[in-house]
């Protein structure tokens, strides 16, 4: 896209804010519940937040780990997403 991946991120952020989303930065997702709840670790501790939809920008192996499901394939080594 014109403006690179930063433009994609900015467009997603803008759309989410216009839709009323609360965005949290510097938080590590530690678990995803298939029903929509996400557990995150922030500077102030662990939080469980509800989410109508989750967008995961991670490898399939990482998503399996976050969902607490058995791996669908062996975890590859090195960079998985470009």
Short mmCIF file of N, CA and C in Angstrom, two decimals:
data_model
loop_
_atom_site.label_atom_id
_atom_site.label_comp_id
_atom_site.label_asym_id
_atom_site.label_seq_id
_atom_site.Cartn_x
_atom_site.Cartn_y
_atom_site.Cartn_z
N UNK A 1 0.82 -1.20 0.00
CA UNK A 1 0.00 0.00 0.00
C UNK A 1 0.87 1.26 0.00
N UNK A 2 0.31 2.33 -0.51
CA UNK A 2 1.01 3.61 -0.48
C UNK A 2 1.22 3.99 0.98
N UNK A 3 2.46 4.30 1.34
CA UNK A 3 2.78 4.63 2.72
C UNK A 3 3.30 3.44 3.51
N UNK A 4 3.34 2.27 2.89
CA UNK A 4 3.89 1.09 3.54
C UNK A 4 2.99 0.53 4.62
N UNK A 5 3.55 -0.38 5.40
CA UNK A 5 2.78 -1.05 6.45
C UNK A 5 2.35 -0.09 7.55
N UNK A 6 3.08 1.01 7.70
CA UNK A 6 2.65 2.02 8.67
C UNK A 6 1.31 2.62 8.30
N UNK A 7 1.04 2.74 7.00
CA UNK A 7 -0.25 3.25 6.56
C UNK A 7 -1.37 2.26 6.86
N UNK A 8 -1.06 0.97 6.73
CA UNK A 8 -2.06 -0.06 7.07
C UNK A 8 -2.38 0.02 8.55
N UNK A 9 -1.34 0.09 9.39
CA UNK A 9 -1.55 0.18 10.84
C UNK A 9 -2.35 1.42 11.20
N UNK A 10 -2.03 2.56 10.59
CA UNK A 10 -2.75 3.80 10.89
C UNK A 10 -4.21 3.71 10.47
N UNK A 11 -4.48 3.07 9.34
CA UNK A 11 -5.86 2.91 8.88
C UNK A 11 -6.65 2.01 9.83
N UNK A 12 -6.03 0.91 10.27
CA UNK A 12 -6.70 0.02 11.23
C UNK A 12 -6.96 0.73 12.56
N UNK A 13 -5.97 1.47 13.02
CA UNK A 13 -6.14 2.21 14.27
C UNK A 13 -7.27 3.22 14.15
N UNK A 14 -7.28 3.99 13.07
CA UNK A 14 -8.33 4.99 12.88
C UNK A 14 -9.72 4.36 12.82
N UNK A 15 -9.85 3.27 12.09
CA UNK A 15 -11.16 2.60 11.99
C UNK A 15 -11.59 2.07 13.35
N UNK A 16 -10.66 1.50 14.11
CA UNK A 16 -11.01 0.97 15.42
C UNK A 16 -11.44 2.08 16.37
N UNK A 17 -10.72 3.18 16.37
CA UNK A 17 -11.08 4.30 17.26
C UNK A 17 -12.44 4.89 16.88
N UNK A 18 -12.69 5.03 15.58
CA UNK A 18 -13.99 5.56 15.14
C UNK A 18 -15.14 4.63 15.54
N UNK A 19 -14.84 3.34 15.63
CA UNK A 19 -15.86 2.37 16.03
C UNK A 19 -16.00 2.27 17.56
N UNK A 20 -15.18 3.04 18.29
CA UNK A 20 -15.29 3.06 19.74
C UNK A 20 -14.36 2.12 20.48
N UNK A 21 -13.37 1.56 19.80
CA UNK A 21 -12.45 0.63 20.45
C UNK A 21 -11.51 1.36 21.39
N UNK A 22 -11.17 0.70 22.49
CA UNK A 22 -10.12 1.15 23.39
C UNK A 22 -8.86 0.38 23.00
N UNK A 23 -7.81 1.08 22.63
CA UNK A 23 -6.57 0.44 22.22
C UNK A 23 -5.55 0.52 23.35
N UNK A 24 -4.87 -0.59 23.59
CA UNK A 24 -3.85 -0.67 24.63
C UNK A 24 -2.54 -1.02 23.95
N UNK A 25 -1.49 -0.26 24.26
CA UNK A 25 -0.17 -0.55 23.71
C UNK A 25 0.73 -1.12 24.80
N UNK A 26 1.84 -1.69 24.41
CA UNK A 26 2.81 -2.28 25.34
C UNK A 26 2.16 -3.33 26.23
N UNK A 27 1.26 -4.11 25.64
CA UNK A 27 0.61 -5.20 26.37
C UNK A 27 0.90 -6.50 25.64
N UNK A 28 1.21 -7.55 26.40
CA UNK A 28 1.47 -8.86 25.81
C UNK A 28 0.24 -9.73 25.96
N UNK A 29 -0.26 -10.25 24.84
CA UNK A 29 -1.38 -11.18 24.90
C UNK A 29 -0.85 -12.51 25.42
N UNK A 30 -1.47 -13.02 26.49
CA UNK A 30 -1.02 -14.28 27.08
C UNK A 30 -2.00 -15.42 26.82
N UNK A 31 -3.25 -15.10 26.45
CA UNK A 31 -4.23 -16.14 26.15
C UNK A 31 -5.38 -15.55 25.36
N UNK A 32 -5.98 -16.38 24.52
CA UNK A 32 -7.18 -15.99 23.77
C UNK A 32 -8.23 -17.06 24.02
N UNK A 33 -9.40 -16.65 24.48
CA UNK A 33 -10.52 -17.56 24.67
C UNK A 33 -11.30 -17.60 23.35
N UNK A 34 -11.61 -18.77 22.83
CA UNK A 34 -12.35 -18.83 21.56
C UNK A 34 -13.69 -18.09 21.59
N UNK A 35 -14.23 -17.84 22.80
CA UNK A 35 -15.48 -17.10 22.91
C UNK A 35 -15.29 -15.60 22.83
N UNK A 36 -14.04 -15.13 22.73
CA UNK A 36 -13.81 -13.72 22.50
C UNK A 36 -13.03 -12.99 23.56
N UNK A 37 -12.81 -13.56 24.73
CA UNK A 37 -12.04 -12.87 25.76
C UNK A 37 -10.54 -13.02 25.49
N UNK A 38 -9.81 -11.97 25.80
CA UNK A 38 -8.36 -11.96 25.61
C UNK A 38 -7.71 -11.61 26.95
N UNK A 39 -6.68 -12.36 27.32
CA UNK A 39 -5.93 -12.06 28.54
C UNK A 39 -4.64 -11.38 28.13
N UNK A 40 -4.37 -10.21 28.75
CA UNK A 40 -3.17 -9.45 28.43
C UNK A 40 -2.41 -9.12 29.70
N UNK A 41 -1.11 -8.99 29.57
CA UNK A 41 -0.24 -8.58 30.66
C UNK A 41 0.24 -7.17 30.36
N UNK A 42 -0.04 -6.24 31.29
CA UNK A 42 0.39 -4.85 31.12
C UNK A 42 1.30 -4.47 32.29
N UNK A 43 1.74 -3.24 32.30
CA UNK A 43 2.58 -2.74 33.39
C UNK A 43 1.84 -2.80 34.72
N UNK A 44 0.51 -2.77 34.69
CA UNK A 44 -0.28 -2.76 35.92
C UNK A 44 -0.79 -4.15 36.31
N UNK A 45 -0.42 -5.17 35.56
CA UNK A 45 -0.84 -6.53 35.88
C UNK A 45 -1.62 -7.18 34.75
N UNK A 46 -2.22 -8.31 35.07
CA UNK A 46 -2.96 -9.07 34.07
C UNK A 46 -4.40 -8.61 34.01
N UNK A 47 -4.93 -8.53 32.80
CA UNK A 47 -6.31 -8.13 32.58
C UNK A 47 -6.96 -9.12 31.61
N UNK A 48 -8.24 -9.37 31.80
CA UNK A 48 -9.01 -10.17 30.86
C UNK A 48 -10.06 -9.23 30.28
N UNK A 49 -10.05 -9.07 28.98
CA UNK A 49 -10.96 -8.14 28.33
C UNK A 49 -11.80 -8.87 27.29
N UNK A 50 -13.02 -8.42 27.14
CA UNK A 50 -13.90 -9.00 26.14
C UNK A 50 -13.64 -8.39 24.78
N UNK A 51 -13.79 -9.19 23.78
CA UNK A 51 -13.60 -8.70 22.41
C UNK A 51 -14.60 -9.42 21.51
N UNK A 52 -15.35 -8.65 20.75
CA UNK A 52 -16.29 -9.26 19.82
C UNK A 52 -15.57 -9.99 18.71
N UNK A 53 -14.43 -9.46 18.33
CA UNK A 53 -13.60 -10.07 17.28
C UNK A 53 -12.13 -9.91 17.68
N UNK A 54 -11.34 -10.89 17.33
CA UNK A 54 -9.91 -10.82 17.57
C UNK A 54 -9.19 -10.92 16.23
N UNK A 55 -8.19 -10.10 16.03
CA UNK A 55 -7.34 -10.20 14.84
C UNK A 55 -5.95 -10.60 15.32
N UNK A 56 -5.49 -11.75 14.90
CA UNK A 56 -4.19 -12.25 15.36
C UNK A 56 -3.16 -12.12 14.25
N UNK A 57 -2.12 -11.34 14.52
CA UNK A 57 -1.03 -11.19 13.56
C UNK A 57 0.15 -12.00 14.08
N UNK A 58 -0.04 -13.31 14.13
CA UNK A 58 1.02 -14.19 14.63
C UNK A 58 1.01 -15.48 13.82
N UNK A 59 2.00 -16.28 14.06
CA UNK A 59 2.11 -17.55 13.34
C UNK A 59 1.02 -18.52 13.81
N UNK A 60 0.71 -19.52 13.00
CA UNK A 60 -0.26 -20.54 13.44
C UNK A 60 0.16 -21.24 14.73
N UNK A 61 1.45 -21.49 14.91
CA UNK A 61 1.93 -22.15 16.13
C UNK A 61 1.69 -21.26 17.35
N UNK A 62 1.93 -19.96 17.21
CA UNK A 62 1.69 -19.03 18.32
C UNK A 62 0.20 -18.93 18.62
N UNK A 63 -0.63 -18.90 17.59
CA UNK A 63 -2.07 -18.84 17.81
C UNK A 63 -2.56 -20.09 18.53
N UNK A 64 -2.05 -21.26 18.16
CA UNK A 64 -2.41 -22.49 18.88
C UNK A 64 -2.05 -22.36 20.36
N UNK A 65 -0.85 -21.84 20.64
CA UNK A 65 -0.41 -21.68 22.03
C UNK A 65 -1.34 -20.74 22.79
N UNK A 66 -1.69 -19.61 22.19
CA UNK A 66 -2.56 -18.64 22.85
C UNK A 66 -3.96 -19.19 23.09
N UNK A 67 -4.44 -20.02 22.16
CA UNK A 67 -5.76 -20.63 22.30
C UNK A 67 -5.75 -21.82 23.25
N UNK A 68 -4.56 -22.31 23.59
CA UNK A 68 -4.45 -23.46 24.46
C UNK A 68 -4.84 -24.75 23.76
N UNK A 69 -4.67 -24.79 22.44
CA UNK A 69 -5.00 -25.99 21.68
C UNK A 69 -3.74 -26.73 21.26
N UNK A 70 -3.93 -27.98 20.90
CA UNK A 70 -2.80 -28.77 20.43
C UNK A 70 -2.26 -28.18 19.14
N UNK A 71 -0.96 -28.16 18.95
CA UNK A 71 -0.39 -27.62 17.71
C UNK A 71 -0.93 -28.34 16.48
N UNK A 72 -1.23 -27.57 15.45
CA UNK A 72 -1.70 -28.15 14.20
C UNK A 72 -0.54 -28.64 13.35
N UNK A 73 0.65 -28.16 13.66
CA UNK A 73 1.88 -28.56 12.94
C UNK A 73 3.06 -28.22 13.84
N UNK A 74 4.21 -28.83 13.59
CA UNK A 74 5.40 -28.46 14.37
C UNK A 74 5.72 -26.97 14.18
N UNK A 75 6.16 -26.35 15.24
CA UNK A 75 6.54 -24.93 15.15
C UNK A 75 7.78 -24.79 14.28
N UNK A 76 7.72 -23.97 13.26
CA UNK A 76 8.90 -23.77 12.42
C UNK A 76 9.95 -22.94 13.15
N UNK A 77 11.18 -23.01 12.68
CA UNK A 77 12.26 -22.21 13.24
C UNK A 77 12.43 -20.93 12.43
N UNK A 78 12.90 -19.89 13.09
CA UNK A 78 13.20 -18.64 12.39
C UNK A 78 11.96 -17.81 12.09
N UNK A 79 12.13 -16.85 11.20
CA UNK A 79 11.03 -15.95 10.83
C UNK A 79 9.92 -16.73 10.16
N UNK A 80 8.69 -16.47 10.60
CA UNK A 80 7.55 -17.18 10.07
C UNK A 80 6.64 -16.28 9.24
N UNK A 81 6.66 -15.01 9.52
CA UNK A 81 5.79 -14.06 8.83
C UNK A 81 6.65 -12.95 8.25
N UNK A 82 6.33 -12.54 7.07
CA UNK A 82 7.08 -11.45 6.45
C UNK A 82 6.16 -10.29 6.19
#
